Coordinates of C-alpha atoms in Angstrom, one line a residue:
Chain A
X1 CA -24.3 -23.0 -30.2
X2 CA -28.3 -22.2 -30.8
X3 CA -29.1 -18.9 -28.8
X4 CA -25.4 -18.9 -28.2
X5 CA -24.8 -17.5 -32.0
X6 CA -27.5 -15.2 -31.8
X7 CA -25.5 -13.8 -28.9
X8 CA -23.8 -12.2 -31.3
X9 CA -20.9 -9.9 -30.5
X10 CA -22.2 -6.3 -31.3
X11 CA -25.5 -7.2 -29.3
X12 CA -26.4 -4.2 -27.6
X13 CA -28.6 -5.2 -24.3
X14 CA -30.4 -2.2 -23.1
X15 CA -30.5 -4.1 -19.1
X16 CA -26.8 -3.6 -19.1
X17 CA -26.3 -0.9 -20.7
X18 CA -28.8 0.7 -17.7
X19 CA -27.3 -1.1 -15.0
X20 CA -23.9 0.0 -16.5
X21 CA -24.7 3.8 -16.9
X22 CA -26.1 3.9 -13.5
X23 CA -23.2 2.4 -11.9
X24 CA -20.5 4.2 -13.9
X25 CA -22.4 7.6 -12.9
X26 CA -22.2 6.3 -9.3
X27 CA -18.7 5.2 -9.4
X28 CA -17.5 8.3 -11.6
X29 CA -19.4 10.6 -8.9
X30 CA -18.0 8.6 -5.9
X31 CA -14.3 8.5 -7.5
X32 CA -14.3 12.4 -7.6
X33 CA -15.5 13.2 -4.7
X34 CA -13.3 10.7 -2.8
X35 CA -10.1 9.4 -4.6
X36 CA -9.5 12.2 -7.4
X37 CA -10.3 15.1 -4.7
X38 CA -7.9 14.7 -1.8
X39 CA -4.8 13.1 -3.9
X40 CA -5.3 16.2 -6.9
X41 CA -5.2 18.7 -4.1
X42 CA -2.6 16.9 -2.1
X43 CA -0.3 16.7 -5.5
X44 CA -1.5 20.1 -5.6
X45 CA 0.0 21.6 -2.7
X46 CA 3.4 19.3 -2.8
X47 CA 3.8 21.2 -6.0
X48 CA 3.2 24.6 -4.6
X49 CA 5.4 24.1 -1.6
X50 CA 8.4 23.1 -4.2
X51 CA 7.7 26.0 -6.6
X52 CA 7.6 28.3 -3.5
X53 CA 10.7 26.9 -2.0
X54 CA 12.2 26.5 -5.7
X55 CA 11.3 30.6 -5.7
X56 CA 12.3 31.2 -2.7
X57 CA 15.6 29.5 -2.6
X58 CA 16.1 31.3 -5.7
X59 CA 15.7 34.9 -4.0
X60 CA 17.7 34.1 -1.8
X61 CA 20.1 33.1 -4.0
X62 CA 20.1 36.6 -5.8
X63 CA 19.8 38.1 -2.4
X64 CA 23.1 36.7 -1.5
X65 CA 24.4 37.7 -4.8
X66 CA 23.7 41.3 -4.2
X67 CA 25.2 41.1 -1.1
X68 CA 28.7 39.9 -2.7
X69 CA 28.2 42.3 -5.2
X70 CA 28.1 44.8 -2.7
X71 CA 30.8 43.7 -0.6
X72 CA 32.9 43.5 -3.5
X73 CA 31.9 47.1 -4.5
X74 CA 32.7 48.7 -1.0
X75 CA 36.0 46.6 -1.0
X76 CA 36.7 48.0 -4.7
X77 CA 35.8 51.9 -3.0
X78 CA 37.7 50.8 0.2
X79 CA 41.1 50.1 -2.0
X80 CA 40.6 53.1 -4.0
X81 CA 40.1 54.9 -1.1
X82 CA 43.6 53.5 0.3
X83 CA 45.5 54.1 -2.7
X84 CA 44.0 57.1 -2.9
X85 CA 45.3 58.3 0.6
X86 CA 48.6 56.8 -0.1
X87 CA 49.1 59.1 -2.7
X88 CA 48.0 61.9 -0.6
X89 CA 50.4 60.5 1.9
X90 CA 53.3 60.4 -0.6
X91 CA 52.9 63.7 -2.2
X92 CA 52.5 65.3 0.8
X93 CA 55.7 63.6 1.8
X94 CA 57.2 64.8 -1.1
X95 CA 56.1 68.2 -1.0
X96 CA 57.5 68.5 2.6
X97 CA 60.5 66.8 1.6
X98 CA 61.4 69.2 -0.9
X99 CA 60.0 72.1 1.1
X100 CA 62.6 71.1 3.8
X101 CA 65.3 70.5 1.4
X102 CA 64.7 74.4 0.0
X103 CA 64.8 75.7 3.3
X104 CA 68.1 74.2 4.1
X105 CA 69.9 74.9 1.0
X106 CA 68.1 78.7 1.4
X107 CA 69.8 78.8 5.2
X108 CA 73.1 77.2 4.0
X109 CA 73.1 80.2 1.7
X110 CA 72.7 82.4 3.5
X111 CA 75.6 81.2 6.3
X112 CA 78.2 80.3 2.6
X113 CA 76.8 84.6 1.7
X114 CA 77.7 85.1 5.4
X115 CA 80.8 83.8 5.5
X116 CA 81.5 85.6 2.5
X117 CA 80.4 88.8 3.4
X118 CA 82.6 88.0 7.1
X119 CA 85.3 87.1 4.5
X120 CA 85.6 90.1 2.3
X121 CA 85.2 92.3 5.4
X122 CA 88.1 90.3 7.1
X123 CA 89.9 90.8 3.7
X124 CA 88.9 94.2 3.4
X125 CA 89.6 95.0 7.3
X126 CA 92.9 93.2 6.6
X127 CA 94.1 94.8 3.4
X128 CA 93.3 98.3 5.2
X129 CA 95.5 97.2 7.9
X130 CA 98.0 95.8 5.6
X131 CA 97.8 98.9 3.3
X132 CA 98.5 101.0 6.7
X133 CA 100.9 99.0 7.8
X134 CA 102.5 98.9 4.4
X135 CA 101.9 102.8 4.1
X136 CA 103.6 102.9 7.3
X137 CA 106.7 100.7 6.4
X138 CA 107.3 102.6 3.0
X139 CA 107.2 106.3 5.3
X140 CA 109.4 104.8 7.6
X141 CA 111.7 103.7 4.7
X142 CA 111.5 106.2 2.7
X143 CA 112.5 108.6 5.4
X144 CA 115.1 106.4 6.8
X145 CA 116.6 106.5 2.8
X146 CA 115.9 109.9 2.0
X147 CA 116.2 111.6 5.4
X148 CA 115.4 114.9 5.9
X149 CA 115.7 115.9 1.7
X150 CA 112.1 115.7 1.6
X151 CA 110.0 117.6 3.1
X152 CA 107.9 114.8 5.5
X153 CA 104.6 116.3 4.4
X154 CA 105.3 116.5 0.6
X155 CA 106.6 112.7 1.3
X156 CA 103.5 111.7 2.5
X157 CA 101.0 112.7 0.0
X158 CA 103.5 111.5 -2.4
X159 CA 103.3 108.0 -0.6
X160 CA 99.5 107.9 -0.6
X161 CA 98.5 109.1 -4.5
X162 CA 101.4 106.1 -5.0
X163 CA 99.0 103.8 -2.9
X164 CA 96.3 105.3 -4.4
X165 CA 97.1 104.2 -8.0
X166 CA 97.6 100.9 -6.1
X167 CA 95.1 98.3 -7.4
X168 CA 92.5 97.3 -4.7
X169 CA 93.5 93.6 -4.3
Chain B
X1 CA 19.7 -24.0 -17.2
X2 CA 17.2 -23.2 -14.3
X3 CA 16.2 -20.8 -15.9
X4 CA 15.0 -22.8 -18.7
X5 CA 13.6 -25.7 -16.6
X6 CA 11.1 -23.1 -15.1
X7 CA 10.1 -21.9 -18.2
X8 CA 9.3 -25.0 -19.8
X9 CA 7.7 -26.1 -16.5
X10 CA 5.4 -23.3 -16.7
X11 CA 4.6 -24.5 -20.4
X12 CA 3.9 -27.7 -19.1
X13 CA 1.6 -26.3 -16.0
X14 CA -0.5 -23.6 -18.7
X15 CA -0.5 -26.8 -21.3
X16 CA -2.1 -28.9 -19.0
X17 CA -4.1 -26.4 -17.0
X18 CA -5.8 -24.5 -20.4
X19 CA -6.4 -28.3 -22.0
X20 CA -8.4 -29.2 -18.4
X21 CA -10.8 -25.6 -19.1
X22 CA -11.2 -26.2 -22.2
X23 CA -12.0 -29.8 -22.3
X24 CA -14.1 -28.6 -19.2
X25 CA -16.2 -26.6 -21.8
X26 CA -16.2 -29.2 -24.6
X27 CA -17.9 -31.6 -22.2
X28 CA -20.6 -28.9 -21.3
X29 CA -22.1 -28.2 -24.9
X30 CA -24.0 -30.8 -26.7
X31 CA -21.0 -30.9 -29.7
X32 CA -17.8 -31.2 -29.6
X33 CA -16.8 -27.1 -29.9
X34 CA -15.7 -24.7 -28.3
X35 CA -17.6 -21.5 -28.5
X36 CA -15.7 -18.6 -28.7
X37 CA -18.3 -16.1 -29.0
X38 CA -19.7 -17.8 -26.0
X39 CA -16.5 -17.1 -23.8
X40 CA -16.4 -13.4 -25.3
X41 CA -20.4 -12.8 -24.7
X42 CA -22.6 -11.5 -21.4
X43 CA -23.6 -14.4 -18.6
X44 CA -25.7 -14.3 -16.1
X45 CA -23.7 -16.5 -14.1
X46 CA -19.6 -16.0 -12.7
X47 CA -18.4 -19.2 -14.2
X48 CA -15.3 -20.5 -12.2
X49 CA -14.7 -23.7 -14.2
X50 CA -14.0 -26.4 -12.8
X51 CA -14.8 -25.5 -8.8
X52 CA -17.9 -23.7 -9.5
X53 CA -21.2 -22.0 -11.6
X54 CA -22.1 -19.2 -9.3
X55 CA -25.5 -17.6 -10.8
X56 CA -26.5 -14.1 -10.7
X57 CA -29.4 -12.2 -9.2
X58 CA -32.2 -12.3 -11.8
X59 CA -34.3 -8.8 -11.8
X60 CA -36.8 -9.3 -14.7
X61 CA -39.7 -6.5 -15.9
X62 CA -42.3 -9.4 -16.8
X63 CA -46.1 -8.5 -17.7
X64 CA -46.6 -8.9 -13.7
X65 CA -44.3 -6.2 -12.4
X66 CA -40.6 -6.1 -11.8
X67 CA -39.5 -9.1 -10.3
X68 CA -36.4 -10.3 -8.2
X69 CA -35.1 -13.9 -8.2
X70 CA -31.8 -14.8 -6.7
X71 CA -30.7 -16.8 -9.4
X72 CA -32.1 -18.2 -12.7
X73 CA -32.7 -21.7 -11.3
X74 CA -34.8 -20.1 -8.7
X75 CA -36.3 -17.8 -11.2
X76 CA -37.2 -21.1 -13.9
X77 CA -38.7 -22.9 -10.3
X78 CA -41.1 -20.5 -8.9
X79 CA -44.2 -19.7 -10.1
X80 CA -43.7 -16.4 -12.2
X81 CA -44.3 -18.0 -15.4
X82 CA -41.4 -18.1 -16.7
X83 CA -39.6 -20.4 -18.9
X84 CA -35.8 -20.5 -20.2
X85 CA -36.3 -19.9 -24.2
X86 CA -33.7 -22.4 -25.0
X87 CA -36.6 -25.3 -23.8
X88 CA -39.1 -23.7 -26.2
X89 CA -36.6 -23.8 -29.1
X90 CA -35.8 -27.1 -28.7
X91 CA -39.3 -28.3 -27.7
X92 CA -37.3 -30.1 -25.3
X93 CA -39.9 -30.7 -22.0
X94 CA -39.7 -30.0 -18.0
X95 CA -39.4 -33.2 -16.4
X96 CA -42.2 -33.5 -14.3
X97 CA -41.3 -32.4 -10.0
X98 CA -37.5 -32.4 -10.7
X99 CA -35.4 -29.0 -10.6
X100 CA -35.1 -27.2 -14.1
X101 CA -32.1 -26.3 -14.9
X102 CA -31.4 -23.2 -16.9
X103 CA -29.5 -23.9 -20.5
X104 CA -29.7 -20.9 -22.2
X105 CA -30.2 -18.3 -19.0
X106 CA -32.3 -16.3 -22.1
X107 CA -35.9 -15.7 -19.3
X108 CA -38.8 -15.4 -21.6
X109 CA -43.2 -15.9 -20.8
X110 CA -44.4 -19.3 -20.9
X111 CA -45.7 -18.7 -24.4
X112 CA -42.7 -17.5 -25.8
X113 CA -42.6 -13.8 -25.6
X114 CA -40.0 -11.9 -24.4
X115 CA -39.9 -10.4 -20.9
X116 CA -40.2 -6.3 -21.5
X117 CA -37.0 -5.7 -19.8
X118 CA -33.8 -7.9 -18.9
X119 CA -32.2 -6.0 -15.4
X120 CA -30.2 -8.8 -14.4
X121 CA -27.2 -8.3 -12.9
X122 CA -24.5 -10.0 -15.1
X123 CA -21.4 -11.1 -15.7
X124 CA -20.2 -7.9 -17.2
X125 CA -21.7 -5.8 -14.8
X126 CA -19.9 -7.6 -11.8
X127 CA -16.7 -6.9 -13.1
X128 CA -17.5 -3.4 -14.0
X129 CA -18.2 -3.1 -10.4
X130 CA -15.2 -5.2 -9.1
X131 CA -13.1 -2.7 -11.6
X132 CA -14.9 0.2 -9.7
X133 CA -14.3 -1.2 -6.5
X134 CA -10.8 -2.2 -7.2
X135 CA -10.1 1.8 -8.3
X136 CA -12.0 3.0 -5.4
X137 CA -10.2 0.8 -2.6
X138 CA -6.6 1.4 -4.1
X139 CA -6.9 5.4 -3.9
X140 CA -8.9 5.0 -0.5
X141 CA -5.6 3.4 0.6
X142 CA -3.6 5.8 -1.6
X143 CA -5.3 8.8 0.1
X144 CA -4.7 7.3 3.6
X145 CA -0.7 8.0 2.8
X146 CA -1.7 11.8 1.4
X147 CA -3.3 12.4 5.0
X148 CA -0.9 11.0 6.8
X149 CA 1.9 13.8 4.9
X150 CA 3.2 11.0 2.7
X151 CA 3.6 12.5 -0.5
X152 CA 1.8 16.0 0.5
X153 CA 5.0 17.5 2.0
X154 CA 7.4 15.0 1.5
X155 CA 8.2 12.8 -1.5
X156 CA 5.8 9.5 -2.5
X157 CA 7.2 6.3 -0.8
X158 CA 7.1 2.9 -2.2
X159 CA 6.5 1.2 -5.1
X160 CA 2.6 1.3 -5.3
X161 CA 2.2 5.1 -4.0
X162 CA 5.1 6.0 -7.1
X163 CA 3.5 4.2 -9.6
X164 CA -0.1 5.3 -8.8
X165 CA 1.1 9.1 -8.6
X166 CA 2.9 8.8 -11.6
X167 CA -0.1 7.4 -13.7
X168 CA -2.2 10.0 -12.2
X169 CA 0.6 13.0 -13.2
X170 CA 0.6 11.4 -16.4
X171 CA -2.9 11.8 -17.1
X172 CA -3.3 15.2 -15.0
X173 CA 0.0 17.2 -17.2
X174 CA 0.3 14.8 -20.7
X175 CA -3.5 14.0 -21.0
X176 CA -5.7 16.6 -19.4
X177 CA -3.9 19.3 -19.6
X178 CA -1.8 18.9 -23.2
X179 CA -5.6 18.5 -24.9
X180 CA -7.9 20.5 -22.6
X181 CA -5.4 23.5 -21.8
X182 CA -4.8 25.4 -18.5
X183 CA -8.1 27.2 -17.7
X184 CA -10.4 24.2 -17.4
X185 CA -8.4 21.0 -17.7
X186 CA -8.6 20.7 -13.3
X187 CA -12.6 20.4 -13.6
X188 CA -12.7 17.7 -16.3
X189 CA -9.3 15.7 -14.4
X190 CA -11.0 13.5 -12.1
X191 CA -13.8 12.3 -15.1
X192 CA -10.5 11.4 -16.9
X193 CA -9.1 9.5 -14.3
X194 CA -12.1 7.7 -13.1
X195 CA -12.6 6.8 -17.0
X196 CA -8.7 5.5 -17.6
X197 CA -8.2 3.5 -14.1
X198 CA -11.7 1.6 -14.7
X199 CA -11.4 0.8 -18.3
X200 CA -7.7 -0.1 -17.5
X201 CA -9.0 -2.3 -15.0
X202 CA -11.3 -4.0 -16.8
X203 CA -8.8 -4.9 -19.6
X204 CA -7.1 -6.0 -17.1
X205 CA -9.5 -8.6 -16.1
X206 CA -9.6 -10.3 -18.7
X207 CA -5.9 -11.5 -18.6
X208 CA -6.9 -12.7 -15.1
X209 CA -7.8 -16.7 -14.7
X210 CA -11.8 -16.6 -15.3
X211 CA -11.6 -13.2 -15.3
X212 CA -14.1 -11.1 -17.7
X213 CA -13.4 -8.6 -20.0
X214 CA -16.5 -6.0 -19.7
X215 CA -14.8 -3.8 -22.4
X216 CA -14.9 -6.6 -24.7
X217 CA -19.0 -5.8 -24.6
X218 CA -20.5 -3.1 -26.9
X219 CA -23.1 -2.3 -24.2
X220 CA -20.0 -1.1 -21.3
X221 CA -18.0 0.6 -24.1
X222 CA -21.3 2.5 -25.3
X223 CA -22.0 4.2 -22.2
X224 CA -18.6 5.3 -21.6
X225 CA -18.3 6.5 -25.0
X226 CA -22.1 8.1 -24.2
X227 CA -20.3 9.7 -21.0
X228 CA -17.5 11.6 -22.9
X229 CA -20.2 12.8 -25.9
X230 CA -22.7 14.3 -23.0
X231 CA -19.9 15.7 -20.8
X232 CA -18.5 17.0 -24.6
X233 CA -22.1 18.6 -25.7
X234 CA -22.8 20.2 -22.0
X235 CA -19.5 21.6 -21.4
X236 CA -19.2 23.2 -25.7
X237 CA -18.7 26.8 -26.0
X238 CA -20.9 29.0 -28.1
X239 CA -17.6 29.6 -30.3
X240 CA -17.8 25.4 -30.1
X241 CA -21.3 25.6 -31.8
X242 CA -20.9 28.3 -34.2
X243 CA -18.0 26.2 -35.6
X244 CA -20.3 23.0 -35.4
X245 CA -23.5 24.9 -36.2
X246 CA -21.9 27.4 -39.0
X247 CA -18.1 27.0 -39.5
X248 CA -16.9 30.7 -39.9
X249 CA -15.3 32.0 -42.6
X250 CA -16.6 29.0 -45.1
X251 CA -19.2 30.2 -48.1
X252 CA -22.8 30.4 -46.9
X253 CA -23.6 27.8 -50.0
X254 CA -20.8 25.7 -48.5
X255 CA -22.9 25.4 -44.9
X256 CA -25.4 23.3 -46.8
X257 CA -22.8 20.6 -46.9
X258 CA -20.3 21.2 -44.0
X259 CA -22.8 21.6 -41.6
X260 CA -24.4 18.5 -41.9
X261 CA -20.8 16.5 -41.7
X262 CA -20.3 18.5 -38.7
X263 CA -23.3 17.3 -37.1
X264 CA -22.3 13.7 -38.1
X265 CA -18.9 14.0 -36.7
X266 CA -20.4 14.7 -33.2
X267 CA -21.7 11.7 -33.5
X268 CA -19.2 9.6 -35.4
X269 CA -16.5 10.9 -32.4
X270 CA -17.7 8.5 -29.5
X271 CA -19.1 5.8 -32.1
X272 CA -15.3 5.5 -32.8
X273 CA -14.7 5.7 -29.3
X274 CA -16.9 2.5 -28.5
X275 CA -16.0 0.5 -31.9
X276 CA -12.2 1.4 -31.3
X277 CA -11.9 0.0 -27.3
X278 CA -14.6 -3.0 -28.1
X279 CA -13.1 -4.3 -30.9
X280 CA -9.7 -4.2 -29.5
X281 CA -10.6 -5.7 -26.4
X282 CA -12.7 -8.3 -28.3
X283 CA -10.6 -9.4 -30.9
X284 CA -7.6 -9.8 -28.5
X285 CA -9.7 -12.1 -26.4
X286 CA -11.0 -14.1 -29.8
X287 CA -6.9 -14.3 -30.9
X288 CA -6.2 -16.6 -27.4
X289 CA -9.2 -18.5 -27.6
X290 CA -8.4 -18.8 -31.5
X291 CA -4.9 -20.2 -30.9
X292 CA -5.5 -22.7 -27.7
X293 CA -8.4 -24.4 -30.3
X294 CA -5.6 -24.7 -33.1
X295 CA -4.1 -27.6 -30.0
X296 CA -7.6 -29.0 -30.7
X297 CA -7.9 -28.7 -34.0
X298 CA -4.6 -30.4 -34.4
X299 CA -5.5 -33.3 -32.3
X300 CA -8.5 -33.8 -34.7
X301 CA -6.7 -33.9 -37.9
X302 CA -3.3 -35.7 -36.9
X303 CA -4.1 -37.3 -33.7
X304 CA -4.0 -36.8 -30.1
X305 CA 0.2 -36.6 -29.9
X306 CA 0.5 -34.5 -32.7
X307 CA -1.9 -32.0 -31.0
X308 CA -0.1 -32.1 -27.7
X309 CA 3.2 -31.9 -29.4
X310 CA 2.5 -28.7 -31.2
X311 CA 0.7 -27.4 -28.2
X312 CA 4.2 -26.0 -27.0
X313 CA 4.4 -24.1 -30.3
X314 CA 0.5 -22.7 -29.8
X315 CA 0.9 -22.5 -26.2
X316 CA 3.9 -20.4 -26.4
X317 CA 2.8 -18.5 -29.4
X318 CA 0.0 -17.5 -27.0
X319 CA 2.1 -16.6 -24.6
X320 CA 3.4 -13.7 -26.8
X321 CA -0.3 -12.6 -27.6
X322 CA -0.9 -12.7 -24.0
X323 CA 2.0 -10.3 -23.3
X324 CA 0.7 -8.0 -26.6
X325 CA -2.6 -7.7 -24.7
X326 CA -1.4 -6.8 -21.7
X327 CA -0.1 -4.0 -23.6
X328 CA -3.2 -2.8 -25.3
X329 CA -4.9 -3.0 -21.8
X330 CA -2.4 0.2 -21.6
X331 CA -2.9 1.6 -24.7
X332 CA -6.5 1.3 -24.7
X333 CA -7.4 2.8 -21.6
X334 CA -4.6 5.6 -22.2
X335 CA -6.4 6.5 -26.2
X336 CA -9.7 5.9 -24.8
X337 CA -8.6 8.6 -22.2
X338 CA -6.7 10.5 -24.5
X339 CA -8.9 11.4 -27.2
X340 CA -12.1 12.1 -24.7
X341 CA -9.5 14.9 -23.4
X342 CA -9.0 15.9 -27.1
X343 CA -12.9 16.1 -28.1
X344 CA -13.7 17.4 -24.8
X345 CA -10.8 19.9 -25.6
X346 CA -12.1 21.2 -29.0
X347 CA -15.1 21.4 -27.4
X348 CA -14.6 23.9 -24.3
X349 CA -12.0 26.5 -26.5
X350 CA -11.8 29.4 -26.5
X351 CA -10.4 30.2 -29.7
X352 CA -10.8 34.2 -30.2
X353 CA -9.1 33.9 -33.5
X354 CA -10.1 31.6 -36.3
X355 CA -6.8 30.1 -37.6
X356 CA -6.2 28.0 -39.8
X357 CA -5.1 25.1 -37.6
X358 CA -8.1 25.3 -35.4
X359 CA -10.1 24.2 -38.8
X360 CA -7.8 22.0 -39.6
X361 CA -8.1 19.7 -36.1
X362 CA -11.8 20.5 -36.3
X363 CA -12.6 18.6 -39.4
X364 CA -9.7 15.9 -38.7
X365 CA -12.1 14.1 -36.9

């Protein structure tokens, strides 16, 4: 007890407090300078290098989404493209299709107008041979029924104003 | 079950191993108490009760110069004069050509006086230094794994590298750099580091078997709570002293009073600082010793087996106080930390604008 009780707890002894404040200079000096320095910088550059790959990664992330984006783009164009030329292809197609299909109904005209022309020319050519031949028959009758009363000549031109008055067909 | 038997065969083992220390001490003092301020107080010996008393280097400014002694037995027995003031007190004499012994280790003159200065190294001190030690050898071996690449490019390996980063990312982003704010917090880091690992350590110590606490001493706590108010004052802006000096925007009548409580509350900061980790540190201490005497006190009112029977209730009761301090070892060296990165904070601000909540922080403390 005694001096012990003095002792009390708030003392302040100025020996310690120098031995303490030179120490804790010493310590707080050495401590920087050799634990604090290399592990901060250390932690320092583990966290760079896994930001920078962190940011790196991530640009080349968006780099590879541009890419896609691009690919996708020119395989969008590409398909347009294609459909586009199929349509092209088609109406061209088309176009020569019905092109063709003109021309040959134009030339199968013109051989059906051909034949018809060929026809009424045949018919014609024919119903002059007929109308001859028919001329012919109704002289020779008429002469072989009449005889000599009538004058041949007279006959005739009676024969052909008869013909005449004849409808074409 | 085994569980159980282990546990109470630890009770038995502390029971029977705190009684021995403690009896140990009763038998040293004249009465039959146990001094608790003693336990708590500066030695200038390493007591490891019962295998040894180691004494401490004596360094002693006397009227005749500084002087060194190796220990206070060796200081008492040469012939410098000096005498331990515990013998004048008690007017108790030397025995004539025996060895003195020292009683009070309190060096004084022969006639009584007081040497001018005390530099001994003592207990306190030698754990301080142990704590300092102990920081500097575990990031020395820390370090060692940085250099090799451990940690630098990959990731931390183990248990101690992780849990020594982590406490050192803790303070670095949650402390440092939450109060003291991007631009500066990297040049006051390592003083906040140093500061948590040794105050941590030395609360530490304490917990230890004849193990000190130096934190539980005003004298440490003052000069670390000194170190945070200097590295405060030398590292203030001008802004920092025109809010101390005269806080803008107030009345000029106001000044009269506000600057005045400013000036006190650069003071009354570390003040708090010391009180708040001393007293912690202290009373915790004082609460185990407290509650092993109750065993003791018990014995002396109701007998020596009623006193061993409730020991289990005091010894386990302790037990839980133990595992509380071991706590505020934590939480004391993480506010003691926390708030010198706050003041030192305030302190080296920029703040362009005067808002309201800089004010408000300001005169919070």
């Amino acid at each position: 007890m005694y001096t012990v009780l003095a002792n009390s707890l708030i003392n302040v002894d100025p020996g310690l407090i120098i031995w303490i404040a030179v120490t804790l200079v010493l310590f707080l000096l050495i401590l920087s300078k050799f634990a604090w320095k290399p592990l901060l910088s250390a932690l320092q550059e583990r966290e760079a290098r896994i930001r920078e790959s962190l940011e790196s990664a991530e640009r080349a992330m968006k780099k590879a989404e541009e890419i896609s984006r691009k690919n996708q783009d020119a395989l969008k164009e590409a398909e347009i493209k294609a459909q586009q030329i199929r349509k092209d292809a088609l109406e061209e197609a088309e176009l020569l299709r019905t092109d063709r299909m003109e021309k040959t109904k134009l030339e199968a005209d013109k051989i059906i107008e051909q034949a018809k022309n060929e026809i009424q020319q045949e018919k014609k050519k024919a119903m002059a041979d007929l109308r001859k031949e028919v001329s012919d028959m109704a002289l020779q009758a008429a002469s072989i029924i009449l005889d000599a009363e009538l004058d041949q000549k007279r006959n005739k031109k009676l024969v052909d104003s008869f013909i005449d008055n004849l409808p074409e067909n | 079950m085994s569980r159980l038997a282990r546990f109470l065969f630890l009770l038995v083992l502390f029971t029977t191993l705190s009684t021995d220390s403690v009896r140990a001490a009763e038998s040293d003092g004249d009465d039959n108490t146990i001094d608790i301020l003693d336990k708590l107080s500066n030695h200038y010996y390493l007591d490891f009760k019962p295998f040894a008393k180691i004494e401490l280097p004596r360094i002693l400014w006397t009227d005749s110069g500084i002087l060194f002694f190796s220990s206070t037995t060796s200081a008492l027995n040469s012939n410098a004069g000096l005498i331990d003031l515990h013998y004048l007190e008690n007017e108790v004499r030397y025995k004539e050509n025996s060895l003195i012994e020292p009683v009070s280790y309190k060096l004084g003159h022969a006639d009584g006086r007081p040497v001018k200065m005390d530099l001994s190294i003592s207990s306190h001190l030698v754990w301080m230094w142990v704590a300092g030690f102990l920081t500097i050898f575990l990031f020395a071996r820390l370090n060692k794994r940085y250099r090799a690449g451990i940690g630098r490019t990959s990731e931390p390996k183990g248990s101690f590298q992780n849990i020594f980063e982590s406490l050192v990312i803790f303070i670095r982003d949650d402390i440092a750099l939450a109060n003291i704010g991007k631009d500066k917090y990297m040049k006051f880091t390592p003083y906040l580091l140093s500061v948590f690992f040794l105050i941590l350590f030395m609360n530490l110590f304490g917990l230890a078997p004849w193990g000190v606490t130096p934190t539980a001493d005003v004298s440490v706590t003052v000069v670390l709570a000194l170190c945070t108010f200097f590295i405060t004052q030398f590292n203030g802006t001008k802004d920092y002293w025109k809010h101390v000096l005269a806080m803008p925007g107030v009345p000029k009548f106001m000044l009269v009073i506000i600057t005045p409580v400013e000036i006190l509350g650069l003071f009354t900061k570390p003040f708090a600082l010391c009180v708040r980790l001393f007293a912690n540190m202290a009373a915790g201490k004082m609460l185990i010793y407290s509650i092993i005497g109750l065993i003791f006190l018990f014995a002396d009112m109701f007998g020596t087996y009623v006193g061993l029977g409730s020991s289990v209730i005091w010894i386990s009761f302790n037990l839980f106080i133990y595992a509380l301090k071991l706590f505020a070892a934590f939480l004391q060296a993480y506010i003691f930390t926390m708030f010198s990165a706050l003041f030192i904070g305030m302190a080296v601000e920029d703040h362009s604008h005067h808002g309201e909540a800089a004010h408000v922080i300001h005169e919070s403390h």
